[in-house]
Structure formats: C-alpha cells, structure tokens
Amino acid sequence: LTETTAQWRLTNRTPEYQVEKNPLDGRVVAVRVGHAKLLATPSSGPPTPMKPFALHRPSLTLLSRLCAAVPQSESVLPVGETGTGKTTAIQHLAQLLSRPLTVIDLSNQTASSDLLGGFKPIDARVPGTELQRRFVELFTATFMRRRMRGFWTALGATAITAKELEGSDSPRKRRKLEEETISTNASSEQDWRTFEEDVNTFEAQHILAKSKFVFTFVEGPLIKALRQGHWVLVDEINLASPETLEAVTPLLQSPRSSITLTEQGSLTPIPRHSSFRIFASMNPATDVGKKDLPPNLRSRFTELWVPPPDEDKEALLAIVKQYISHCSLADPAAIMDVAEFYAEVRRLTESRAIADGSNRRPHFSMRTLARALTFTADVTPVFGLRRALWEGCLMAFTMTLDAKSADIVKPLAERWILRGVKNVSSVLSSVPMLPKGLSRDDVVQRGPLPLQNTDDYILTPSVQRKLTDLSRIILTRLFPVLIEGPTSAGKTSAIQYLAQCTGHRFVRINNHEHTDIQEYLGTYVSDPDSGKLVFHDGLLVRALREGHWIVLDELNLAPTDVLESLNRLLDDNRELVIPETQEIVRPHPSFMLFATQNPASLYGGRKVLSRAFRNRPLEVHFTDVPQAELEVILSERCKIHPSRAQRIVAVFEELQKRRQTGRVFETKQGFATLRDLFRWANRAACSSSPNEHFVSAFQHLLQPHLAHLRATSNLIAHVGKAFVALGLVTLELYVPDTPLDPIVSHRCALEFWRGEESRLVSRIEELERRLEGVRARLKGIAMGGSGTADLGREPDLKLHALFNEIHLFLREVLSPEKVWDLGDGLERVGTFLGSVQGFLARLGRGYEALGDVALPVVQAVEL
C-alpha cells in the first residue's frame, strides 16, 4: 500500500455494511461489516424493537473492529469520552445478532461477589422470575402463538402482548412459520425436561420445605453468562477496585480460559461456552474519579479508541437524520440547520466563550444532542417541528448555562433552529393545539394521587421561568434532571410543587458523606413474622416500581462511588441492577428522577462530579430569588404587611453585605438563608405586639448562629480581643432597644463599639506601660543598679528570656492578624487559648523566684 492509500484506509474509508435477513420472517441471519461476517443466533421469540443507531463512518468503523475481534474470541476494550457511543455500538451489535447481552456497571463499591456470586439468603423471587422467563421462551418457541392466545388470557400472563401473540407477518408466512415450529418440537423436548427438573427443585426448596434453607450460593451474572454463552459488557471498568478486577483477569488469559469458584468449594473450572464474549468500556483517566487500568489487565484487552462522532460533519448529519427524519419530511432543511447549530455551540464551548452556572466550561456531547432530538421526535405532533426543535435545544443546551452565556446561545438558536419561520414571536408565544385523538392527559400525564392545594407557593416571574424549564423536561418523562444552585433558591420546592399539581407522590433522599448504596437499592432485613432474611427494597427501587417522583437532595455530598453506580439508570438504558438479587428494575412510565446540589466551588464539603456523570442527566441552573421578589413572596406566603416584608428583606441584605465584607457568619453554623426569613416572617405574623415581637422573633430565629458567635466572643474576650473577631453584627443584634431602622441601628452599634474599643485600648496601653517597667527593671539589673538584692547571673538571663518571650508572644500570638483568624470557629479559638495557658504556665514554673518582676507581667497578660 502507498502512504496515501494507507492513510485513506485509516481515516477516510467507510466500511461496507450489509444485513442479511430471512425472507420468510424478516429476522436477521448475518451481519457483514467490512471484511468480517457474523452469524446471528437463531431466535423464535418476538423481535425486540431496535433503538435509533446512526450508521455513519465513525460508528461503522467501530462496528467493523468489533466484528473483526468477535470471531477470534478477543476481549475488546473501547475507550473514549462520555457520549461517544461506546456501549451503544456493542448493544446494537448484540441486538442485531440476537445475542443476549449482560451489562455490568462497575463502581468502587462493586465487590467480586457481585460478579462471580456468593452465599446469599434465599429469596424465592430470584429463581421464580428466572423460571417464568424460561417458561415464556420455551412456550412461544414450541406452540403456535395465535392458537394459544386464549391460554395466555386465562393465565393472566403479561409477559407477551397481544401484538406479539397475533404476529405481524402475512398469513402465508405465518402458516409456514407454524409448520416449521411443529417440525422442531422434538428438538426442544430436552429443554422442557430440563425445565421440569428445575421446577421440581424450586418446588422442593421453596414450597414443600417452606424455604428452610437460610443461605445458598447464588451465581453472579458473569458466571451465568459464562455458562450460557451470553455476551458481557463490563461498563466503567476503571472505576472498580483492583481486588474486584482480579476476578475478571482469569477470563482474559486465553479464548478458552475460565474461572474456578473456590468460594463455593468447587475445584473444577466453570465450563466456558463457545459463544461467550466479554467486552469492557471506560472513559480516559483525565476525568474525576477515573483511573488507569493496571498494565497487566489492560494488555489483555484489544483496546479501541472511540473518537467523538461529531467531529465528522457527515456523521453529525447522519445522527440528526436518524432521530428526526420521519418528522422532517415536509422540512428537510431542518436536519442541516440542527447540525449547524450544534457545531456553532461546540465552537463556543471549545473557545470557552460560554460557561455554565458554576462558571465552568459546559460539556456538550452526542448524548446532549440525542436528548434534544428525542424530545423533538416525541413532541412534534403537538408543537410542530420547528417549535419542538426550539424547545428541545433550549432544554439541552441553555438551561445549564449562566444568564450571560444563555443570551449568547439563544440568538444562535433563533438563527438556525427558527430559520424560515415567518412570525417567530407568534410561533413561540402560541399555545399549541392538541391533535385529534389526544387529550391533555396524554401530553401531561396525571399521577394516581389527588391534586393538592398549592396556594402557599407564590408564582413570581423568576419562579415561573424555573417551573417552565422543569416542565419542559417533565413533558416526555424520559430524562433525569440535575438542578444546581445556591441554597434556598427553590430547587426542591419547585419539584414538590409540580408533583402536587400533577398528582405524583414526592419522595426525597437527603444525601451525606456517609450515604451508602443500600439506602438507594435496599438490603436484607429480618422478617418479623417468619424470622427469615428477606430483601427490602430501598427508596429508589420502590420509586422505580411504583412511578414516584424522587429527589436525591445534596447529590454532591454523597460518595462518588455511590453515584457512579447509578450510571445505567441515568443514561438512555434506564435500568437499575440490584446486585443482591440480580434483578433488573426498569422504571414505571410515571417515574421521574431529580437531583439537587449546591455549587462545589462555593460550598464546603461538596465534590466536583465527573464529566461522565454530569453529562447523563439534563442539568438546570437555578439562581437566587431576586430581592424585589422576596418581599412579594414573604408578604403573600406569610400573610404579613408589605412594610414588614420590606424590613425583613432589608435586614437580610445587610447580613449578606456584612458577610461579604467581614468574617462574621462565615462559619458553617453562621449562615442565614431564605428559610430563616420565612420562619422569622411566620413568627412575626402570629404576634400581637408588632415591634416587640418583631425583634424578639428575629433574635430567637438567629439564636443558634448568635450563640456560636457569643461563645466565641466569651473565649476571645479572655485575652482582650473580642472586638477584632466578631465585627458589628453580633452586638448590633444584642444592643438593648435597637431601632428597626437599619441606618439608625448601624449608628447605634458603631457608638457601642467605640466605647468598647476605648476600654480595651486603655487596658492594652496599661499592658505596654507595665512591659516598659519590666524593660527598665531588666536594664537596671543588667547594670547592677536596680536597688534590689543581686540575683546573680542566672536570674539576669532569666529576666532577659522573660522579656523576649513576652515580646514574642505578643507579636506571634496576640497580634491583630492572628486573633482576626479566630473567627473561623471554636476549634481555632481552643488552640489559641491553649497557647495562652501554656505561656502562663511557663511563667509560673520558670520565673516564680522573680517575685515582683514577674507578677505584674502575669497580671497584665491575664486580662
């Protein structure tokens, strides 16, 4: 090959793609990609609907490399950034070839028993579910589906729908298929005998013996796939611990290698099925929480780099066409317009011209574009194509940005997405008409609960904008939502309001640094009736099953490895695996997942989430409620006079200014929020004496914060420096008869502080005078003319050491800068006082014989 030909084959060649189908039933028989051809597994069950998958050059290149590795039994490791289609390509290939695919999401909490298996309490649901699945497969493969429809109806089975029972083939094809099914009944007799033996075993263990066995060894998903010849995809492999990865290493040694379950007491390897294949995927180690694989493990994989497909213009057009081609038949130019808009937004992101709400560069990938296009395809029948594209692009690309960046992106959307629209303002402001056959409940799904009264939720302009953003996402009920914003910005209350308006149950999980995955998924507990161990679903699993709206509050306080275990639920697969029971839980149609968090750059203890995790949910940025709207919210919600609400907001603004310019209220316990204002306003609304109760309610409200500061004040005042550490706010709140006018209150506090400062300054001056006397005594002793008895050379040196230590102590410990830093909290105050007490103890031990020289200094320091 010439250099030009080799370069073209590596970078520009598009592999050939051909799918061979059975002319009778339309099932895939083989797939040829490039030079490799793979045969599909014969299947008699109903075909599963294919998910959208764009066949562009990057995806075909990846498929060709996968197809080349599968016949050689190679273990493949695609590596690439999040949203590049690594797992999607493997899932698409497995679905085309009818190969069962077991997906295992790894995290730092994944144990080797989650892969290989272990001794677990007996739960009849696990083997019972497996037997039901096998029965459905055997029954549909043996008997004619159409003739057995009455049997399934009488049985009440929900595993096969009416459409699957009817079949979609023509009568001639259906008759031929039924004849072929009858001719293959004999070959499935052994499968039925094996199934009967397993049913008898289940009956003996769980029905006749009443589950007297407490524990049994349950094989993990990796071992089951190894026996049955399924494909395995180990996702996020570089998140797992080295100990867990060691469980996979034996399978990678050769195409015939296997695993021995020593935990079960077995000494023989598990028989490896010839069709078994193992894949893995990971993000580069440049992201938060990601690490490189050990070299000995990584070298056993065939590693494939997966570049972002949006770098190729033709690939980008193919992706957009795959999602909205059926919607854009009357407007084919929309496909090019969407691609141009996405390319412009990507250029702004790469040049750092736009930023998200946390002032970071936003991460837009093909997953972001796919979310916008999926939304468009779902709501086009209601909104029309261009309006649906507009709403989808706003949802995916602008809600995570700050106000300045959103103002940059919106004109781009108007330029490309609304190109050709004659009256833009009319289209965007019009209320869409529902098509015939659709009701309002079909568009906005009502929950099972009755609608609740929401009169206490005040709808101001900024609140309405936040609700509009959330409603846009909830419309399709497909995407998880991550809301980031400062505390008391209305994140959780907005979700609760929408849940009450639509009749959905609102569930909330408060995360913390010790949150465990069992709080989400569940754990084994003792049954109070039988005393046996049974698995109890966690809050997240129950919400998934029953269709609740769940909020994961303070998400970035939870450990990273706990959050990464939710990856598969947050992406387009929308499924959750319970490792203890090996059950795959798919969400109820009404299920919605929300998460809230504060910015990690502004709040202590919060973690920066990885790009791979943040790219999965749709991110929404909430800002603070404008001060002008706070007065309206307080007045209407708490039923107080607008003048009182105005004074409360004025105090709140003053506290914010003091906190920004000084160290007051900087500690963890010293932070006033909007919740404090609501409590203050509610107390004031219940008072009979306006001014007296107004002030006392505020003092009672901030008592926890002020108690912390007052305790700090008492400790620091022991060494005469309280006026440095506290600032103006604490004494202003505790000055008797403080006026309600903030300006008069500020002046009163200043006068109070001037008096305190004058007294403290006089005492410090007294200390300086005493030190000058000590200095003179030392000088007189050194010259031998002190008028006192001669203490000798040793006391002379002690006096000089005394003076030097006092001078050093005043400079290093009692300096204004050192004492100023004490506002950080009680722990630093305790350290400071320890140094003071240690100094006084050394004076008492070392200079006790100096009498009248040391005593004044000790008294002066003990202010």
mmCIF file with all atom_site columns, N, CA, C and O in Angstrom, residues 552-586:
data_model
loop_
_atom_site.group_PDB
_atom_site.id
_atom_site.type_symbol
_atom_site.label_atom_id
_atom_site.label_alt_id
_atom_site.label_comp_id
_atom_site.label_asym_id
_atom_site.label_entity_id
_atom_site.label_seq_id
_atom_site.pdbx_PDB_ins_code
_atom_site.Cartn_x
_atom_site.Cartn_y
_atom_site.Cartn_z
_atom_site.occupancy
_atom_site.B_iso_or_equiv
_atom_site.pdbx_formal_charge
_atom_site.auth_seq_id
_atom_site.auth_comp_id
_atom_site.auth_asym_id
_atom_site.auth_atom_id
_atom_site.pdbx_PDB_model_num
ATOM 1   N N  . LEU A 1 552 ? -33.002 13.270  44.801 1.00 0.00 ? 552 LEU A N  1
ATOM 2   C CA . LEU A 1 552 ? -31.749 12.977  45.502 1.00 0.00 ? 552 LEU A CA 1
ATOM 3   C C  . LEU A 1 552 ? -31.143 14.316  45.906 1.00 0.00 ? 552 LEU A C  1
ATOM 4   O O  . LEU A 1 552 ? -30.455 14.975  45.122 1.00 0.00 ? 552 LEU A O  1
ATOM 5   N N  . ASP A 1 553 ? -31.432 14.730  47.132 1.00 0.00 ? 553 ASP A N  1
ATOM 6   C CA . ASP A 1 553 ? -31.027 16.056  47.595 1.00 0.00 ? 553 ASP A CA 1
ATOM 7   C C  . ASP A 1 553 ? -29.562 16.052  48.007 1.00 0.00 ? 553 ASP A C  1
ATOM 8   O O  . ASP A 1 553 ? -29.052 15.049  48.522 1.00 0.00 ? 553 ASP A O  1
ATOM 9   N N  . GLU A 1 554 ? -28.905 17.198  47.797 1.00 0.00 ? 554 GLU A N  1
ATOM 10  C CA . GLU A 1 554 ? -27.470 17.356  48.119 1.00 0.00 ? 554 GLU A CA 1
ATOM 11  C C  . GLU A 1 554 ? -26.664 16.229  47.469 1.00 0.00 ? 554 GLU A C  1
ATOM 12  O O  . GLU A 1 554 ? -25.915 15.504  48.116 1.00 0.00 ? 554 GLU A O  1
ATOM 13  N N  . LEU A 1 555 ? -26.804 16.108  46.163 1.00 0.00 ? 555 LEU A N  1
ATOM 14  C CA . LEU A 1 555 ? -26.219 14.967  45.452 1.00 0.00 ? 555 LEU A CA 1
ATOM 15  C C  . LEU A 1 555 ? -24.699 14.919  45.594 1.00 0.00 ? 555 LEU A C  1
ATOM 16  O O  . LEU A 1 555 ? -24.122 13.850  45.787 1.00 0.00 ? 555 LEU A O  1
ATOM 17  N N  . ASN A 1 556 ? -24.034 16.077  45.482 1.00 0.00 ? 556 ASN A N  1
ATOM 18  C CA . ASN A 1 556 ? -22.568 16.052  45.510 1.00 0.00 ? 556 ASN A CA 1
ATOM 19  C C  . ASN A 1 556 ? -22.001 15.959  46.914 1.00 0.00 ? 556 ASN A C  1
ATOM 20  O O  . ASN A 1 556 ? -20.796 16.137  47.106 1.00 0.00 ? 556 ASN A O  1
ATOM 21  N N  . LEU A 1 557 ? -22.838 15.669  47.906 1.00 0.00 ? 557 LEU A N  1
ATOM 22  C CA . LEU A 1 557 ? -22.333 15.299  49.225 1.00 0.00 ? 557 LEU A CA 1
ATOM 23  C C  . LEU A 1 557 ? -22.137 13.790  49.341 1.00 0.00 ? 557 LEU A C  1
ATOM 24  O O  . LEU A 1 557 ? -21.383 13.316  50.200 1.00 0.00 ? 557 LEU A O  1
ATOM 25  N N  . ALA A 1 558 ? -22.824 13.025  48.502 1.00 0.00 ? 558 ALA A N  1
ATOM 26  C CA . ALA A 1 558 ? -22.720 11.565  48.554 1.00 0.00 ? 558 ALA A CA 1
ATOM 27  C C  . ALA A 1 558 ? -21.376 11.118  47.992 1.00 0.00 ? 558 ALA A C  1
ATOM 28  O O  . ALA A 1 558 ? -20.771 11.812  47.165 1.00 0.00 ? 558 ALA A O  1
ATOM 29  N N  . PRO A 1 559 ? -20.868 9.965   48.424 1.00 0.00 ? 559 PRO A N  1
ATOM 30  C CA . PRO A 1 559 ? -19.607 9.457   47.872 1.00 0.00 ? 559 PRO A CA 1
ATOM 31  C C  . PRO A 1 559 ? -19.703 9.243   46.364 1.00 0.00 ? 559 PRO A C  1
ATOM 32  O O  . PRO A 1 559 ? -20.752 8.866   45.836 1.00 0.00 ? 559 PRO A O  1
ATOM 33  N N  . THR A 1 560 ? -18.596 9.477   45.691 1.00 0.00 ? 560 THR A N  1
ATOM 34  C CA . THR A 1 560 ? -18.571 9.367   44.237 1.00 0.00 ? 560 THR A CA 1
ATOM 35  C C  . THR A 1 560 ? -18.891 7.955   43.766 1.00 0.00 ? 560 THR A C  1
ATOM 36  O O  . THR A 1 560 ? -19.594 7.762   42.770 1.00 0.00 ? 560 THR A O  1
ATOM 37  N N  . ASP A 1 561 ? -18.381 6.943   44.487 1.00 0.00 ? 561 ASP A N  1
ATOM 38  C CA . ASP A 1 561 ? -18.618 5.573   44.043 1.00 0.00 ? 561 ASP A CA 1
ATOM 39  C C  . ASP A 1 561 ? -20.085 5.183   44.167 1.00 0.00 ? 561 ASP A C  1
ATOM 40  O O  . ASP A 1 561 ? -20.569 4.336   43.414 1.00 0.00 ? 561 ASP A O  1
ATOM 41  N N  . VAL A 1 562 ? -20.814 5.791   45.093 1.00 0.00 ? 562 VAL A N  1
ATOM 42  C CA . VAL A 1 562 ? -22.250 5.528   45.194 1.00 0.00 ? 562 VAL A CA 1
ATOM 43  C C  . VAL A 1 562 ? -22.977 6.126   43.995 1.00 0.00 ? 562 VAL A C  1
ATOM 44  O O  . VAL A 1 562 ? -23.861 5.497   43.398 1.00 0.00 ? 562 VAL A O  1
ATOM 45  N N  . LEU A 1 563 ? -22.596 7.327   43.600 1.00 0.00 ? 563 LEU A N  1
ATOM 46  C CA . LEU A 1 563 ? -23.258 7.985   42.477 1.00 0.00 ? 563 LEU A CA 1
ATOM 47  C C  . LEU A 1 563 ? -22.958 7.269   41.161 1.00 0.00 ? 563 LEU A C  1
ATOM 48  O O  . LEU A 1 563 ? -23.835 7.149   40.294 1.00 0.00 ? 563 LEU A O  1
ATOM 49  N N  . GLU A 1 564 ? -21.723 6.800   40.994 1.00 0.00 ? 564 GLU A N  1
ATOM 50  C CA . GLU A 1 564 ? -21.366 6.138   39.738 1.00 0.00 ? 564 GLU A CA 1
ATOM 51  C C  . GLU A 1 564 ? -22.129 4.830   39.541 1.00 0.00 ? 564 GLU A C  1
ATOM 52  O O  . GLU A 1 564 ? -22.263 4.364   38.409 1.00 0.00 ? 564 GLU A O  1
ATOM 53  N N  . SER A 1 565 ? -22.635 4.248   40.617 1.00 0.00 ? 565 SER A N  1
ATOM 54  C CA . SER A 1 565 ? -23.414 3.019   40.470 1.00 0.00 ? 565 SER A CA 1
ATOM 55  C C  . SER A 1 565 ? -24.787 3.282   39.848 1.00 0.00 ? 565 SER A C  1
ATOM 56  O O  . SER A 1 565 ? -25.491 2.330   39.495 1.00 0.00 ? 565 SER A O  1
ATOM 57  N N  . LEU A 1 566 ? -25.169 4.548   39.697 1.00 0.00 ? 566 LEU A N  1
ATOM 58  C CA . LEU A 1 566 ? -26.458 4.902   39.089 1.00 0.00 ? 566 LEU A CA 1
ATOM 59  C C  . LEU A 1 566 ? -26.327 5.249   37.610 1.00 0.00 ? 566 LEU A C  1
ATOM 60  O O  . LEU A 1 566 ? -27.291 5.721   37.003 1.00 0.00 ? 566 LEU A O  1
ATOM 61  N N  . ASN A 1 567 ? -25.143 5.029   37.028 1.00 0.00 ? 567 ASN A N  1
ATOM 62  C CA . ASN A 1 567 ? -24.897 5.483   35.655 1.00 0.00 ? 567 ASN A CA 1
ATOM 63  C C  . ASN A 1 567 ? -25.907 4.912   34.668 1.00 0.00 ? 567 ASN A C  1
ATOM 64  O O  . ASN A 1 567 ? -26.428 5.629   33.807 1.00 0.00 ? 567 ASN A O  1
ATOM 65  N N  . ARG A 1 568 ? -26.188 3.636   34.779 1.00 0.00 ? 568 ARG A N  1
ATOM 66  C CA . ARG A 1 568 ? -27.057 3.000   33.782 1.00 0.00 ? 568 ARG A CA 1
ATOM 67  C C  . ARG A 1 568 ? -28.508 3.442   33.934 1.00 0.00 ? 568 ARG A C  1
ATOM 68  O O  . ARG A 1 568 ? -29.261 3.401   32.960 1.00 0.00 ? 568 ARG A O  1
ATOM 69  N N  . LEU A 1 569 ? -28.892 3.847   35.113 1.00 0.00 ? 569 LEU A N  1
ATOM 70  C CA . LEU A 1 569 ? -30.242 4.377   35.296 1.00 0.00 ? 569 LEU A CA 1
ATOM 71  C C  . LEU A 1 569 ? -30.362 5.775   34.710 1.00 0.00 ? 569 LEU A C  1
ATOM 72  O O  . LEU A 1 569 ? -31.434 6.166   34.234 1.00 0.00 ? 569 LEU A O  1
ATOM 73  N N  . LEU A 1 570 ? -29.272 6.530   34.725 1.00 0.00 ? 570 LEU A N  1
ATOM 74  C CA . LEU A 1 570 ? -29.322 7.918   34.286 1.00 0.00 ? 570 LEU A CA 1
ATOM 75  C C  . LEU A 1 570 ? -29.160 8.067   32.781 1.00 0.00 ? 570 LEU A C  1
ATOM 76  O O  . LEU A 1 570 ? -29.504 9.120   32.244 1.00 0.00 ? 570 LEU A O  1
ATOM 77  N N  . ASP A 1 571 ? -28.595 7.063   32.098 1.00 0.00 ? 571 ASP A N  1
ATOM 78  C CA . ASP A 1 571 ? -28.453 7.208   30.661 1.00 0.00 ? 571 ASP A CA 1
ATOM 79  C C  . ASP A 1 571 ? -29.696 6.672   29.953 1.00 0.00 ? 571 ASP A C  1
ATOM 80  O O  . ASP A 1 571 ? -30.725 6.383   30.580 1.00 0.00 ? 571 ASP A O  1
ATOM 81  N N  . ASP A 1 572 ? -29.598 6.501   28.645 1.00 0.00 ? 572 ASP A N  1
ATOM 82  C CA . ASP A 1 572 ? -30.785 6.133   27.859 1.00 0.00 ? 572 ASP A CA 1
ATOM 83  C C  . ASP A 1 572 ? -31.239 4.704   28.069 1.00 0.00 ? 572 ASP A C  1
ATOM 84  O O  . ASP A 1 572 ? -32.326 4.331   27.626 1.00 0.00 ? 572 ASP A O  1
ATOM 85  N N  . ASN A 1 573 ? -30.435 3.865   28.737 1.00 0.00 ? 573 ASN A N  1
ATOM 86  C CA . ASN A 1 573 ? -30.868 2.495   29.006 1.00 0.00 ? 573 ASN A CA 1
ATOM 87  C C  . ASN A 1 573 ? -31.953 2.439   30.073 1.00 0.00 ? 573 ASN A C  1
ATOM 88  O O  . ASN A 1 573 ? -32.809 1.558   30.057 1.00 0.00 ? 573 ASN A O  1
ATOM 89  N N  . ARG A 1 574 ? -31.897 3.336   31.059 1.00 0.00 ? 574 ARG A N  1
ATOM 90  C CA . ARG A 1 574 ? -32.917 3.476   32.083 1.00 0.00 ? 574 ARG A CA 1
ATOM 91  C C  . ARG A 1 574 ? -33.245 2.137   32.753 1.00 0.00 ? 574 ARG A C  1
ATOM 92  O O  . ARG A 1 574 ? -34.374 1.658   32.723 1.00 0.00 ? 574 ARG A O  1
ATOM 93  N N  . GLU A 1 575 ? -32.247 1.561   33.368 1.00 0.00 ? 575 GLU A N  1
ATOM 94  C CA . GLU A 1 575 ? -32.444 0.333   34.117 1.00 0.00 ? 575 GLU A CA 1
ATOM 95  C C  . GLU A 1 575 ? -31.492 0.313   35.297 1.00 0.00 ? 575 GLU A C  1
ATOM 96  O O  . GLU A 1 575 ? -30.423 0.923   35.266 1.00 0.00 ? 575 GLU A O  1
ATOM 97  N N  . LEU A 1 576 ? -31.902 -0.366  36.342 1.00 0.00 ? 576 LEU A N  1
ATOM 98  C CA . LEU A 1 576 ? -31.124 -0.436  37.576 1.00 0.00 ? 576 LEU A CA 1
ATOM 99  C C  . LEU A 1 576 ? -30.980 -1.894  37.976 1.00 0.00 ? 576 LEU A C  1
ATOM 100 O O  . LEU A 1 576 ? -31.974 -2.621  38.056 1.00 0.00 ? 576 LEU A O  1
ATOM 101 N N  . VAL A 1 577 ? -29.755 -2.306  38.231 1.00 0.00 ? 577 VAL A N  1
ATOM 102 C CA . VAL A 1 577 ? -29.472 -3.687  38.617 1.00 0.00 ? 577 VAL A CA 1
ATOM 103 C C  . VAL A 1 577 ? -29.257 -3.732  40.130 1.00 0.00 ? 577 VAL A C  1
ATOM 104 O O  . VAL A 1 577 ? -28.477 -2.943  40.682 1.00 0.00 ? 577 VAL A O  1
ATOM 105 N N  . ILE A 1 578 ? -29.970 -4.643  40.786 1.00 0.00 ? 578 ILE A N  1
ATOM 106 C CA . ILE A 1 578 ? -29.793 -4.858  42.224 1.00 0.00 ? 578 ILE A CA 1
ATOM 107 C C  . ILE A 1 578 ? -28.819 -6.010  42.388 1.00 0.00 ? 578 ILE A C  1
ATOM 108 O O  . ILE A 1 578 ? -29.163 -7.166  42.098 1.00 0.00 ? 578 ILE A O  1
ATOM 109 N N  . PRO A 1 579 ? -27.584 -5.769  42.832 1.00 0.00 ? 579 PRO A N  1
ATOM 110 C CA . PRO A 1 579 ? -26.599 -6.856  42.892 1.00 0.00 ? 579 PRO A CA 1
ATOM 111 C C  . PRO A 1 579 ? -27.014 -7.991  43.821 1.00 0.00 ? 579 PRO A C  1
ATOM 112 O O  . PRO A 1 579 ? -26.717 -9.164  43.529 1.00 0.00 ? 579 PRO A O  1
ATOM 113 N N  . GLU A 1 580 ? -27.696 -7.688  44.921 1.00 0.00 ? 580 GLU A N  1
ATOM 114 C CA . GLU A 1 580 ? -28.039 -8.733  45.880 1.00 0.00 ? 580 GLU A CA 1
ATOM 115 C C  . GLU A 1 580 ? -29.001 -9.753  45.290 1.00 0.00 ? 580 GLU A C  1
ATOM 116 O O  . GLU A 1 580 ? -28.917 -10.948 45.566 1.00 0.00 ? 580 GLU A O  1
ATOM 117 N N  . THR A 1 581 ? -29.947 -9.322  44.502 1.00 0.00 ? 581 THR A N  1
ATOM 118 C CA . THR A 1 581 ? -30.938 -10.227 43.922 1.00 0.00 ? 581 THR A CA 1
ATOM 119 C C  . THR A 1 581 ? -30.727 -10.458 42.430 1.00 0.00 ? 581 THR A C  1
ATOM 120 O O  . THR A 1 581 ? -31.447 -11.261 41.833 1.00 0.00 ? 581 THR A O  1
ATOM 121 N N  . GLN A 1 582 ? -29.782 -9.729  41.810 1.00 0.00 ? 582 GLN A N  1
ATOM 122 C CA . GLN A 1 582 ? -29.509 -9.797  40.375 1.00 0.00 ? 582 GLN A CA 1
ATOM 123 C C  . GLN A 1 582 ? -30.741 -9.456  39.542 1.00 0.00 ? 582 GLN A C  1
ATOM 124 O O  . GLN A 1 582 ? -30.885 -9.899  38.403 1.00 0.00 ? 582 GLN A O  1
ATOM 125 N N  . GLU A 1 583 ? -31.607 -8.660  40.101 1.00 0.00 ? 583 GLU A N  1
ATOM 126 C CA . GLU A 1 583 ? -32.827 -8.250  39.405 1.00 0.00 ? 583 GLU A CA 1
ATOM 127 C C  . GLU A 1 583 ? -32.580 -6.954  38.657 1.00 0.00 ? 583 GLU A C  1
ATOM 128 O O  . GLU A 1 583 ? -31.935 -6.038  39.163 1.00 0.00 ? 583 GLU A O  1
ATOM 129 N N  . ILE A 1 584 ? -33.091 -6.870  37.450 1.00 0.00 ? 584 ILE A N  1
ATOM 130 C CA . ILE A 1 584 ? -33.015 -5.654  36.645 1.00 0.00 ? 584 ILE A CA 1
ATOM 131 C C  . ILE A 1 584 ? -34.363 -4.939  36.759 1.00 0.00 ? 584 ILE A C  1
ATOM 132 O O  . ILE A 1 584 ? -35.390 -5.478  36.338 1.00 0.00 ? 584 ILE A O  1
ATOM 133 N N  . VAL A 1 585 ? -34.352 -3.766  37.341 1.00 0.00 ? 585 VAL A N  1
ATOM 134 C CA . VAL A 1 585 ? -35.574 -2.998  37.568 1.00 0.00 ? 585 VAL A CA 1
ATOM 135 C C  . VAL A 1 585 ? -35.638 -1.879  36.526 1.00 0.00 ? 585 VAL A C  1
ATOM 136 O O  . VAL A 1 585 ? -34.706 -1.078  36.411 1.00 0.00 ? 585 VAL A O  1
ATOM 137 N N  . ARG A 1 586 ? -36.716 -1.863  35.775 1.00 0.00 ? 586 ARG A N  1
ATOM 138 C CA . ARG A 1 586 ? -36.939 -0.802  34.790 1.00 0.00 ? 586 ARG A CA 1
ATOM 139 C C  . ARG A 1 586 ? -38.037 0.125   35.303 1.00 0.00 ? 586 ARG A C  1
ATOM 140 O O  . ARG A 1 586 ? -38.981 -0.329  35.942 1.00 0.00 ? 586 ARG A O  1
#
